[in-house]
PDB file of C-alpha atoms in Angstrom:
ATOM      1  CA  MET A   1     -11.826   9.920 -18.442  1.00 79.00           C
ATOM      2  CA  GLU A   2     -14.095   8.158 -15.970  1.00 92.00           C
ATOM      3  CA  PRO A   3     -12.504   8.101 -12.503  1.00 98.00           C
ATOM      4  CA  ALA A   4     -11.307   4.732 -11.290  1.00 98.00           C
ATOM      5  CA  PRO A   5     -13.302   3.137  -8.467  1.00 98.00           C
ATOM      6  CA  ILE A   6     -11.860   3.554  -4.976  1.00 98.00           C
ATOM      7  CA  LEU A   7     -11.515   0.480  -2.769  1.00 98.00           C
ATOM      8  CA  LEU A   8     -11.424   1.085   0.982  1.00 98.00           C
ATOM      9  CA  PHE A   9     -10.647  -1.791   3.358  1.00 98.00           C
ATOM     10  CA  VAL A  10     -11.839  -1.242   6.925  1.00 98.00           C
ATOM     11  CA  TYR A  11     -11.897  -3.180  10.164  1.00 98.00           C
ATOM     12  CA  ASN A  12     -12.147  -1.878  13.721  1.00 98.00           C
ATOM     13  CA  ARG A  13     -10.828   1.694  13.849  1.00 97.00           C
ATOM     14  CA  PRO A  14     -13.756   4.126  13.604  1.00 98.00           C
ATOM     15  CA  GLN A  15     -11.751   7.299  14.157  1.00 97.00           C
ATOM     16  CA  HIS A  16      -9.250   6.360  11.454  1.00 97.00           C
ATOM     17  CA  VAL A  17     -12.099   5.596   9.048  1.00 98.00           C
ATOM     18  CA  LYS A  18     -13.665   9.012   9.747  1.00 98.00           C
ATOM     19  CA  ARG A  19     -10.389  10.808   9.062  1.00 98.00           C
ATOM     20  CA  GLY A  20      -9.704   8.825   5.895  1.00 98.00           C
ATOM     21  CA  LEU A  21     -13.163   9.403   4.439  1.00 98.00           C
ATOM     22  CA  ALA A  22     -13.033  13.108   5.345  1.00 98.00           C
ATOM     23  CA  SER A  23      -9.734  13.472   3.479  1.00 98.00           C
ATOM     24  CA  LEU A  24     -11.128  11.703   0.407  1.00 98.00           C
ATOM     25  CA  LEU A  25     -14.106  14.075   0.378  1.00 98.00           C
ATOM     26  CA  GLN A  26     -11.689  16.991  -0.014  1.00 98.00           C
ATOM     27  CA  ASN A  27     -10.792  15.673  -3.477  1.00 98.00           C
ATOM     28  CA  ALA A  28     -12.695  17.310  -6.356  1.00 98.00           C
ATOM     29  CA  GLU A  29     -13.059  13.950  -8.131  1.00 98.00           C
ATOM     30  CA  THR A  30     -14.925  12.288  -5.262  1.00 98.00           C
ATOM     31  CA  GLY A  31     -18.406  13.116  -6.542  1.00 98.00           C
ATOM     32  CA  ASN A  32     -17.732  11.279  -9.802  1.00 98.00           C
ATOM     33  CA  SER A  33     -16.021   8.290  -8.165  1.00 98.00           C
ATOM     34  CA  GLU A  34     -17.553   5.015  -7.022  1.00 98.00           C
ATOM     35  CA  LEU A  35     -16.492   3.840  -3.571  1.00 98.00           C
ATOM     36  CA  TYR A  36     -16.315   0.164  -2.630  1.00 98.00           C
ATOM     37  CA  VAL A  37     -15.954  -0.428   1.103  1.00 98.00           C
ATOM     38  CA  PHE A  38     -14.923  -3.891   2.282  1.00 98.00           C
ATOM     39  CA  SER A  39     -15.709  -4.275   5.979  1.00 98.00           C
ATOM     40  CA  ASP A  40     -14.226  -7.309   7.674  1.00 98.00           C
ATOM     41  CA  ALA A  41     -16.112  -9.061  10.473  1.00 98.00           C
ATOM     42  CA  ALA A  42     -14.818  -9.116  14.037  1.00 98.00           C
ATOM     43  CA  ARG A  43     -12.059 -11.597  14.764  1.00 97.00           C
ATOM     44  CA  SER A  44     -13.143 -11.836  18.401  1.00 97.00           C
ATOM     45  CA  ALA A  45     -15.875 -10.558  20.718  1.00 98.00           C
ATOM     46  CA  ALA A  46     -13.526  -7.798  21.843  1.00 98.00           C
ATOM     47  CA  ASP A  47     -13.644  -6.234  18.364  1.00 98.00           C
ATOM     48  CA  GLU A  48     -17.388  -6.471  17.775  1.00 98.00           C
ATOM     49  CA  ASP A  49     -18.331  -3.016  19.082  1.00 98.00           C
ATOM     50  CA  ALA A  50     -15.593  -1.255  17.093  1.00 98.00           C
ATOM     51  CA  VAL A  51     -16.562  -3.140  13.924  1.00 98.00           C
ATOM     52  CA  ARG A  52     -20.191  -2.108  14.491  1.00 98.00           C
ATOM     53  CA  GLN A  53     -19.141   1.550  14.859  1.00 98.00           C
ATOM     54  CA  VAL A  54     -17.101   1.380  11.657  1.00 98.00           C
ATOM     55  CA  ARG A  55     -20.048  -0.090   9.742  1.00 98.00           C
ATOM     56  CA  GLU A  56     -22.357   2.651  11.014  1.00 98.00           C
ATOM     57  CA  ILE A  57     -19.919   5.293   9.743  1.00 98.00           C
ATOM     58  CA  VAL A  58     -19.603   3.595   6.360  1.00 98.00           C
ATOM     59  CA  ARG A  59     -23.371   3.186   5.950  1.00 98.00           C
ATOM     60  CA  GLY A  60     -23.786   6.919   6.481  1.00 98.00           C
ATOM     61  CA  THR A  61     -21.166   7.890   3.912  1.00 98.00           C
ATOM     62  CA  THR A  62     -22.259  10.291   1.165  1.00 98.00           C
ATOM     63  CA  GLY A  63     -20.511  12.506  -1.365  1.00 98.00           C
ATOM     64  CA  PHE A  64     -19.435   9.773  -3.772  1.00 98.00           C
ATOM     65  CA  LYS A  65     -21.078   8.889  -7.071  1.00 98.00           C
ATOM     66  CA  GLN A  66     -22.124   5.585  -5.517  1.00 98.00           C
ATOM     67  CA  VAL A  67     -21.155   3.699  -2.379  1.00 98.00           C
ATOM     68  CA  HIS A  68     -20.994  -0.114  -2.422  1.00 98.00           C
ATOM     69  CA  ILE A  69     -20.632  -1.755   0.986  1.00 98.00           C
ATOM     70  CA  ILE A  70     -19.434  -5.329   1.329  1.00 98.00           C
ATOM     71  CA  GLU A  71     -19.790  -6.517   4.925  1.00 98.00           C
ATOM     72  CA  ARG A  72     -18.049  -9.826   5.513  1.00 98.00           C
ATOM     73  CA  ALA A  73     -20.084 -12.258   7.615  1.00 98.00           C
ATOM     74  CA  GLU A  74     -16.921 -13.815   9.026  1.00 98.00           C
ATOM     75  CA  ASN A  75     -13.391 -12.570   9.631  1.00 98.00           C
ATOM     76  CA  TRP A  76     -11.419 -12.874   6.429  1.00 98.00           C
ATOM     77  CA  GLY A  77      -8.236 -11.104   7.492  1.00 97.00           C
ATOM     78  CA  LEU A  78      -6.638  -8.309   5.482  1.00 96.00           C
ATOM     79  CA  ALA A  79      -4.850 -10.439   2.878  1.00 97.00           C
ATOM     80  CA  ARG A  80      -7.875 -12.472   1.790  1.00 98.00           C
ATOM     81  CA  ASN A  81     -10.037  -9.355   1.869  1.00 98.00           C
ATOM     82  CA  VAL A  82      -7.663  -7.332  -0.330  1.00 98.00           C
ATOM     83  CA  ILE A  83      -6.980 -10.114  -2.819  1.00 98.00           C
ATOM     84  CA  ASP A  84     -10.681 -10.853  -3.276  1.00 98.00           C
ATOM     85  CA  GLY A  85     -11.734  -7.192  -3.306  1.00 98.00           C
ATOM     86  CA  VAL A  86      -9.118  -6.050  -5.809  1.00 98.00           C
ATOM     87  CA  SER A  87      -9.725  -9.076  -8.053  1.00 98.00           C
ATOM     88  CA  THR A  88     -13.487  -8.557  -8.076  1.00 98.00           C
ATOM     89  CA  VAL A  89     -13.494  -4.822  -8.765  1.00 98.00           C
ATOM     90  CA  VAL A  90     -10.532  -4.611 -11.145  1.00 98.00           C
ATOM     91  CA  ASN A  91     -12.084  -7.332 -13.298  1.00 98.00           C
ATOM     92  CA  ARG A  92     -15.294  -5.301 -13.397  1.00 98.00           C
ATOM     93  CA  HIS A  93     -13.803  -1.843 -14.004  1.00 98.00           C
ATOM     94  CA  GLY A  94     -10.331  -2.488 -15.465  1.00 98.00           C
ATOM     95  CA  ARG A  95      -8.531  -0.287 -12.921  1.00 98.00           C
ATOM     96  CA  VAL A  96      -8.696   0.443  -9.200  1.00 98.00           C
ATOM     97  CA  ILE A  97      -7.403   2.814  -6.529  1.00 99.00           C
ATOM     98  CA  VAL A  98      -6.802   1.063  -3.205  1.00 98.00           C
ATOM     99  CA  LEU A  99      -6.759   2.430   0.347  1.00 98.00           C
ATOM    100  CA  GLU A 100      -6.815   0.996   3.849  1.00 97.00           C
ATOM    101  CA  ASP A 101      -8.608   2.539   6.798  1.00 96.00           C
ATOM    102  CA  ASP A 102      -5.564   4.168   8.404  1.00 95.00           C
ATOM    103  CA  LEU A 103      -4.629   6.327   5.410  1.00 97.00           C
ATOM    104  CA  VAL A 104      -5.248  10.051   5.007  1.00 98.00           C
ATOM    105  CA  VAL A 105      -4.859  11.523   1.537  1.00 98.00           C
ATOM    106  CA  SER A 106      -4.060  14.897   0.015  1.00 98.00           C
ATOM    107  CA  PRO A 107      -6.824  16.900  -1.747  1.00 98.00           C
ATOM    108  CA  TYR A 108      -4.953  16.111  -4.990  1.00 98.00           C
ATOM    109  CA  PHE A 109      -4.590  12.360  -4.439  1.00 98.00           C
ATOM    110  CA  LEU A 110      -7.424  11.273  -6.741  1.00 98.00           C
ATOM    111  CA  ARG A 111      -6.398  13.676  -9.492  1.00 98.00           C
ATOM    112  CA  PHE A 112      -2.889  12.262  -9.506  1.00 98.00           C
ATOM    113  CA  MET A 113      -3.968   8.630  -9.355  1.00 98.00           C
ATOM    114  CA  ASN A 114      -6.485   8.942 -12.164  1.00 98.00           C
ATOM    115  CA  GLU A 115      -4.088  10.880 -14.386  1.00 98.00           C
ATOM    116  CA  ALA A 116      -1.357   8.304 -13.752  1.00 98.00           C
ATOM    117  CA  LEU A 117      -3.739   5.411 -14.471  1.00 98.00           C
ATOM    118  CA  GLU A 118      -4.666   7.039 -17.770  1.00 98.00           C
ATOM    119  CA  THR A 119      -1.116   8.060 -18.737  1.00 98.00           C
ATOM    120  CA  TYR A 120       0.333   4.578 -18.230  1.00 98.00           C
ATOM    121  CA  ALA A 121      -2.768   2.578 -19.183  1.00 98.00           C
ATOM    122  CA  ASP A 122      -1.117   1.014 -22.214  1.00 97.00           C
ATOM    123  CA  GLU A 123       2.423   0.707 -20.855  1.00 98.00           C
ATOM    124  CA  PRO A 124       2.921  -2.981 -19.969  1.00 98.00           C
ATOM    125  CA  ARG A 125       6.170  -2.368 -18.054  1.00 98.00           C
ATOM    126  CA  VAL A 126       4.358  -0.165 -15.520  1.00 98.00           C
ATOM    127  CA  GLY A 127       1.993  -2.172 -13.320  1.00 98.00           C
ATOM    128  CA  HIS A 128       1.590  -0.201 -10.130  1.00 98.00           C
ATOM    129  CA  ILE A 129       1.199   3.369  -8.898  1.00 98.00           C
ATOM    130  CA  GLN A 130       2.320   4.287  -5.380  1.00 98.00           C
ATOM    131  CA  ALA A 131       1.317   7.677  -3.941  1.00 98.00           C
ATOM    132  CA  CYS A 132       3.068   7.530  -0.568  1.00 97.00           C
ATOM    133  CA  ASP A 133       6.663   8.582   0.059  1.00 97.00           C
ATOM    134  CA  PHE A 134       8.086   8.000   3.526  1.00 95.00           C
ATOM    135  CA  THR A 135      11.773   8.515   2.701  1.00 95.00           C
ATOM    136  CA  GLN A 136      11.459  12.330   2.717  1.00 93.00           C
ATOM    137  CA  ASP A 137      14.533  12.306   0.490  1.00 95.00           C
ATOM    138  CA  THR A 138      14.720  15.682  -1.251  1.00 95.00           C
ATOM    139  CA  THR A 139      16.842  14.230  -4.065  1.00 96.00           C
ATOM    140  CA  LEU A 140      13.889  12.204  -5.351  1.00 98.00           C
ATOM    141  CA  PRO A 141      12.044  13.669  -8.362  1.00 98.00           C
ATOM    142  CA  ASP A 142       8.299  14.305  -8.188  1.00 98.00           C
ATOM    143  CA  THR A 143       7.683  10.990  -9.953  1.00 98.00           C
ATOM    144  CA  PHE A 144       9.996   8.138 -10.875  1.00 98.00           C
ATOM    145  CA  LEU A 145       9.952   4.471 -11.862  1.00 98.00           C
ATOM    146  CA  ILE A 146      11.222   1.807  -9.487  1.00 98.00           C
ATOM    147  CA  GLN A 147      11.118  -1.970  -9.217  1.00 98.00           C
ATOM    148  CA  TRP A 148       9.202  -2.037  -5.918  1.00 98.00           C
ATOM    149  CA  THR A 149       5.578  -1.755  -4.849  1.00 98.00           C
ATOM    150  CA  GLY A 150       4.263   0.038  -1.775  1.00 96.00           C
ATOM    151  CA  SER A 151       0.847  -0.669  -0.300  1.00 96.00           C
ATOM    152  CA  TRP A 152      -0.105   2.692   1.236  1.00 97.00           C
ATOM    153  CA  GLY A 153      -2.355   4.323  -1.343  1.00 98.00           C
ATOM    154  CA  TRP A 154      -1.834   2.505  -4.617  1.00 98.00           C
ATOM    155  CA  ALA A 155      -3.490   1.742  -7.928  1.00 99.00           C
ATOM    156  CA  THR A 156      -3.276  -0.814 -10.694  1.00 99.00           C
ATOM    157  CA  TRP A 157      -4.917  -2.147 -13.846  1.00 98.00           C
ATOM    158  CA  GLN A 158      -6.545  -5.471 -14.662  1.00 98.00           C
ATOM    159  CA  ARG A 159      -3.704  -6.247 -17.099  1.00 98.00           C
ATOM    160  CA  ALA A 160      -1.152  -5.932 -14.274  1.00 98.00           C
ATOM    161  CA  TRP A 161      -3.178  -7.692 -11.573  1.00 98.00           C
ATOM    162  CA  THR A 162      -3.187 -10.834 -13.733  1.00 98.00           C
ATOM    163  CA  HIS A 163       0.495 -11.175 -12.752  1.00 98.00           C
ATOM    164  CA  PHE A 164      -0.352 -11.467  -9.050  1.00 98.00           C
ATOM    165  CA  ASN A 165       0.789 -14.855  -7.769  1.00 98.00           C
ATOM    166  CA  PRO A 166      -0.611 -15.779  -4.328  1.00 98.00           C
ATOM    167  CA  ASP A 167       1.815 -18.720  -4.061  1.00 98.00           C
ATOM    168  CA  GLY A 168       4.573 -17.342  -1.844  1.00 98.00           C
ATOM    169  CA  ARG A 169       6.604 -20.549  -2.037  1.00 98.00           C
ATOM    170  CA  GLU A 170       6.817 -20.328  -5.814  1.00 98.00           C
ATOM    171  CA  LEU A 171       7.759 -16.655  -5.654  1.00 98.00           C
ATOM    172  CA  LEU A 172      10.495 -17.394  -3.125  1.00 98.00           C
ATOM    173  CA  ARG A 173      11.791 -20.292  -5.211  1.00 98.00           C
ATOM    174  CA  GLN A 174      12.120 -18.070  -8.269  1.00 98.00           C
ATOM    175  CA  LEU A 175      13.850 -15.270  -6.363  1.00 98.00           C
ATOM    176  CA  GLU A 176      16.415 -17.689  -4.949  1.00 98.00           C
ATOM    177  CA  GLU A 177      16.879 -19.683  -8.158  1.00 98.00           C
ATOM    178  CA  ARG A 178      17.466 -16.507 -10.170  1.00 98.00           C
ATOM    179  CA  ARG A 179      19.717 -15.063  -7.439  1.00 98.00           C
ATOM    180  CA  LEU A 180      17.611 -11.940  -7.121  1.00 98.00           C
ATOM    181  CA  THR A 181      17.128 -11.847  -3.356  1.00 98.00           C
ATOM    182  CA  ARG A 182      19.777  -9.217  -2.660  1.00 98.00           C
ATOM    183  CA  ARG A 183      18.371  -6.806  -5.221  1.00 98.00           C
ATOM    184  CA  PHE A 184      14.837  -7.562  -4.011  1.00 98.00           C
ATOM    185  CA  ASP A 185      16.088  -6.539  -0.543  1.00 98.00           C
ATOM    186  CA  PHE A 186      17.515  -3.229  -1.787  1.00 98.00           C
ATOM    187  CA  ASN A 187      21.093  -4.448  -1.632  1.00 97.00           C
ATOM    188  CA  GLY A 188      20.459  -6.164   1.681  1.00 96.00           C
ATOM    189  CA  THR A 189      19.149  -3.090   3.520  1.00 97.00           C
ATOM    190  CA  TYR A 190      15.598  -4.392   4.086  1.00 97.00           C
ATOM    191  CA  GLY A 191      14.425  -7.970   4.603  1.00 97.00           C
ATOM    192  CA  PHE A 192      11.736  -8.328   1.941  1.00 98.00           C
ATOM    193  CA  THR A 193      12.919 -11.862   1.193  1.00 98.00           C
ATOM    194  CA  ARG A 194      12.671 -12.711   4.895  1.00 98.00           C
ATOM    195  CA  MET A 195       9.151 -11.281   4.937  1.00 98.00           C
ATOM    196  CA  LEU A 196       8.199 -13.508   2.011  1.00 98.00           C
ATOM    197  CA  ARG A 197       9.799 -16.549   3.641  1.00 98.00           C
ATOM    198  CA  ARG A 198       7.847 -15.865   6.832  1.00 98.00           C
ATOM    199  CA  GLN A 199       4.660 -15.684   4.754  1.00 98.00           C
ATOM    200  CA  THR A 200       5.366 -19.149   3.351  1.00 98.00           C
ATOM    201  CA  LYS A 201       5.733 -20.443   6.921  1.00 98.00           C
ATOM    202  CA  GLY A 202       2.469 -18.913   8.089  1.00 97.00           C
ATOM    203  CA  LYS A 203       4.221 -16.332  10.289  1.00 97.00           C
ATOM    204  CA  ASN A 204       2.549 -13.469   8.452  1.00 97.00           C
ATOM    205  CA  ASN A 205      -0.248 -13.303   5.917  1.00 95.00           C
ATOM    206  CA  SER A 206       0.976 -10.434   3.772  1.00 98.00           C
ATOM    207  CA  TRP A 207      -0.640  -9.978   0.384  1.00 98.00           C
ATOM    208  CA  ALA A 208       1.648  -6.972  -0.230  1.00 98.00           C
ATOM    209  CA  ILE A 209       4.921  -8.936  -0.176  1.00 98.00           C
ATOM    210  CA  ARG A 210       3.459 -11.362  -2.720  1.00 98.00           C
ATOM    211  CA  TRP A 211       2.324  -8.505  -4.975  1.00 98.00           C
ATOM    212  CA  ASN A 212       5.764  -6.911  -4.664  1.00 98.00           C
ATOM    213  CA  ALA A 213       7.514 -10.174  -5.568  1.00 98.00           C
ATOM    214  CA  SER A 214       5.068 -10.953  -8.392  1.00 98.00           C
ATOM    215  CA  LEU A 215       5.836  -7.725 -10.270  1.00 98.00           C
ATOM    216  CA  PHE A 216       9.539  -7.772  -9.354  1.00 98.00           C
ATOM    217  CA  LEU A 217       9.976 -11.189 -10.965  1.00 98.00           C
ATOM    218  CA  LYS A 218       8.216  -9.970 -14.119  1.00 98.00           C
ATOM    219  CA  ASP A 219      10.493  -6.893 -14.235  1.00 98.00           C
ATOM    220  CA  ILE A 220       7.417  -4.662 -14.045  1.00 98.00           C
ATOM    221  CA  LEU A 221       7.908  -1.197 -12.569  1.00 98.00           C
ATOM    222  CA  SER A 222       5.957   1.058 -10.255  1.00 98.00           C
ATOM    223  CA  LEU A 223       5.374   4.761 -10.743  1.00 98.00           C
ATOM    224  CA  ASN A 224       6.254   6.272  -7.372  1.00 98.00           C
ATOM    225  CA  VAL A 225       6.117   9.787  -5.951  1.00 98.00           C
ATOM    226  CA  GLY A 226       8.817  11.858  -4.303  1.00 98.00           C
ATOM    227  CA  ARG A 227       6.161  14.114  -2.729  1.00 98.00           C
ATOM    228  CA  SER A 228       3.712  12.133  -0.618  1.00 98.00           C
ATOM    229  CA  LEU A 229      -0.009  12.320  -1.351  1.00 98.00           C
ATOM    230  CA  VAL A 230      -0.730   9.787   1.420  1.00 98.00           C
ATOM    231  CA  SER A 231      -0.033   9.731   5.139  1.00 96.00           C
ATOM    232  CA  ASN A 232      -0.296   6.574   7.238  1.00 95.00           C
ATOM    233  CA  GLU A 233      -2.120   7.482  10.449  1.00 91.00           C
ATOM    234  CA  GLY A 234      -1.906   3.880  11.658  1.00 82.00           C
ATOM    235  CA  LEU A 235       1.668   4.348  12.826  1.00 75.00           C
ATOM    236  CA  ASP A 236       0.205   5.016  16.266  1.00 56.00           C
ATOM    237  CA  GLY A 237       0.370   1.257  16.840  1.00 53.00           C
ATOM    238  CA  SER A 238      -3.372   0.704  16.367  1.00 51.00           C
ATOM    239  CA  GLY A 239      -3.081  -1.434  13.244  1.00 46.00           C
ATOM    240  CA  THR A 240      -2.748  -5.188  12.919  1.00 45.00           C
ATOM    241  CA  ASN A 241       0.604  -4.891  11.161  1.00 42.00           C
ATOM    242  CA  SER A 242       1.904  -1.574  12.503  1.00 43.00           C
ATOM    243  CA  LEU A 243       4.342  -0.685  15.219  1.00 43.00           C
ATOM    244  CA  SER A 244       4.309   2.562  17.115  1.00 44.00           C
ATOM    245  CA  GLY A 245       7.090   4.834  15.927  1.00 53.00           C
ATOM    246  CA  ASP A 246       7.849   7.301  13.178  1.00 61.00           C
ATOM    247  CA  PRO A 247      10.385   5.927  10.637  1.00 76.00           C
ATOM    248  CA  TYR A 248       7.684   5.797   7.955  1.00 82.00           C
ATOM    249  CA  VAL A 249       5.912   9.059   8.681  1.00 87.00           C
ATOM    250  CA  SER A 250       5.381  11.163   5.568  1.00 89.00           C
ATOM    251  CA  ARG A 251       4.732  14.840   4.952  1.00 91.00           C
ATOM    252  CA  LEU A 252       1.457  15.271   3.084  1.00 96.00           C
ATOM    253  CA  TRP A 253       1.932  17.214  -0.164  1.00 97.00           C
ATOM    254  CA  MET A 254      -0.970  19.653  -0.401  1.00 97.00           C
ATOM    255  CA  LYS A 255      -0.427  20.800  -3.988  1.00 97.00           C
ATOM    256  CA  PRO A 256      -1.187  19.200  -7.378  1.00 98.00           C
ATOM    257  CA  LEU A 257       1.478  16.754  -8.520  1.00 98.00           C
ATOM    258  CA  GLU A 258       1.961  16.666 -12.271  1.00 97.00           C
ATOM    259  CA  VAL A 259       1.998  13.339 -14.096  1.00 98.00           C
ATOM    260  CA  LYS A 260       4.557  13.212 -16.894  1.00 94.00           C
ATOM    261  CA  LYS A 261       5.132  10.094 -18.936  1.00 97.00           C
ATOM    262  CA  ILE A 262       8.689   9.002 -18.196  1.00 98.00           C
ATOM    263  CA  SER A 263      10.772   7.901 -21.146  1.00 97.00           C
ATOM    264  CA  PRO A 264      12.558   5.603 -21.504  1.00 97.00           C
ATOM    265  CA  VAL A 265      10.541   3.255 -19.297  1.00 98.00           C
ATOM    266  CA  GLU A 266      13.294   1.993 -17.023  1.00 98.00           C
ATOM    267  CA  GLU A 267      14.112   1.975 -13.345  1.00 98.00           C
ATOM    268  CA  ASN A 268      15.529   5.144 -11.830  1.00 98.00           C
ATOM    269  CA  GLU A 269      18.744   3.818 -10.301  1.00 98.00           C
ATOM    270  CA  ALA A 270      19.307   7.025  -8.331  1.00 98.00           C
ATOM    271  CA  ALA A 271      15.896   6.525  -6.701  1.00 98.00           C
ATOM    272  CA  ARG A 272      16.802   2.921  -5.868  1.00 98.00           C
ATOM    273  CA  SER A 273      19.980   4.198  -4.211  1.00 98.00           C
ATOM    274  CA  ALA A 274      17.891   6.687  -2.203  1.00 98.00           C
ATOM    275  CA  TYR A 275      15.760   3.808  -0.904  1.00 98.00           C
ATOM    276  CA  GLU A 276      18.886   1.849  -0.011  1.00 98.00           C
ATOM    277  CA  ARG A 277      20.181   4.822   1.989  1.00 97.00           C
ATOM    278  CA  TYR A 278      16.825   5.195   3.709  1.00 97.00           C
ATOM    279  CA  TYR A 279      16.487   1.525   4.661  1.00 96.00           C
ATOM    280  CA  GLY A 280      20.131   1.386   5.705  1.00 95.00           C
ATOM    281  CA  ARG A 281      19.529   4.322   8.042  1.00 94.00           C
ATOM    282  CA  THR A 282      16.176   3.229   9.505  1.00 92.00           C
ATOM    283  CA  ASN A 283      16.405  -0.552   9.474  1.00 86.00           C
ATOM    284  CA  ASN A 284      19.708  -1.264  11.184  1.00 69.00           C
ATOM    285  CA  LEU A 285      19.797  -3.064  14.534  1.00 61.00           C
ATOM    286  CA  TRP A 286      20.751  -0.014  16.601  1.00 48.00           C
ATOM    287  CA  VAL A 287      17.689   1.838  15.367  1.00 58.00           C
ATOM    288  CA  LYS A 288      15.229  -1.049  15.535  1.00 56.00           C
ATOM    289  CA  ILE A 289      15.893  -2.079  19.152  1.00 55.00           C
ATOM    290  CA  PRO A 290      15.010   1.308  20.752  1.00 59.00           C
ATOM    291  CA  ARG A 291      11.984   1.574  18.467  1.00 47.00           C
ATOM    292  CA  ARG A 292      10.736  -1.834  19.584  1.00 55.00           C
ATOM    293  CA  LEU A 293      11.251  -0.911  23.213  1.00 56.00           C
ATOM    294  CA  ARG A 294       9.311   2.348  22.829  1.00 50.00           C
ATOM    295  CA  SER A 295       6.492   0.453  21.146  1.00 54.00           C
ATOM    296  CA  MET A 296       6.376  -2.149  23.930  1.00 48.00           C
ATOM    297  CA  ILE A 297       6.389   0.513  26.652  1.00 46.00           C
ATOM    298  CA  LYS A 298       3.662   2.513  24.942  1.00 44.00           C
ATOM    299  CA  GLY A 299       1.556  -0.623  24.516  1.00 46.00           C
ATOM    300  CA  TYR A 300       2.054  -1.555  28.162  1.00 39.00           C
ATOM    301  CA  PHE A 301       0.815   1.785  29.468  1.00 38.00           C
ATOM    302  CA  ARG A 302      -2.131   1.876  27.056  1.00 40.00           C
ATOM    303  CA  PHE A 303      -3.952  -0.844  29.011  1.00 37.00           C
TER     304      PHE A 303
END
């Protein structure tokens, strides 16, 4: 089995990029894996020095079978960068593993992702692999199938990526017409539909909500983990789309995680209930207000 190429999307956080690359190099499969780095250009003059530092780090990267560096000449933004990067590489290689610059991975991340990509390669009802668990719910099995896609350390195949629909308005129309919004929102505990609606109004530019909705509407499942092989280090508030706080912090699993083909191929309803409990606990108003205030205060004193 030839390892899937790794896609790394970077912008203006040199220290995060260093940590992420260092964690990847702890994986035994790294030396046989191709790395594609997509470096976005600075959005403003204030970001130019940090972008330059990131590109210097990336240009000096070794330890992979081959490193391909794509330096954007203008600022594309994360969504356009991811959609173009995934489309280009998955059409060339048939499968991809995708990371962003604020993610740190376990030494067994690549082993798991490649084994999962191989195990489910010919299973059309599985279109996504998600290696991050932030629920820390001990009732979750090591792996399970769920009708939801996460974007922190994921993988897919060309056959599944063909279902990606960038038209948020059409996705929203179908969800509402088929009366699926409440289930899409985990029984109303998290506002994924609201996130998609905001995307259609230009209030966010999320590729991830459109990927989530695209597979959800096709009834295509994701293989998820109950033991996290990915940790998001961008929860320090440094990311474009992150808030300071810890509701999504995960414990990095530092052991191999076995891939077993799940049969029958159907959603694990107990896992869905675990997500509903988690979102109900962490996404209610009384939790969100203090978290927002802490983030604002931290941001104020940073400058």
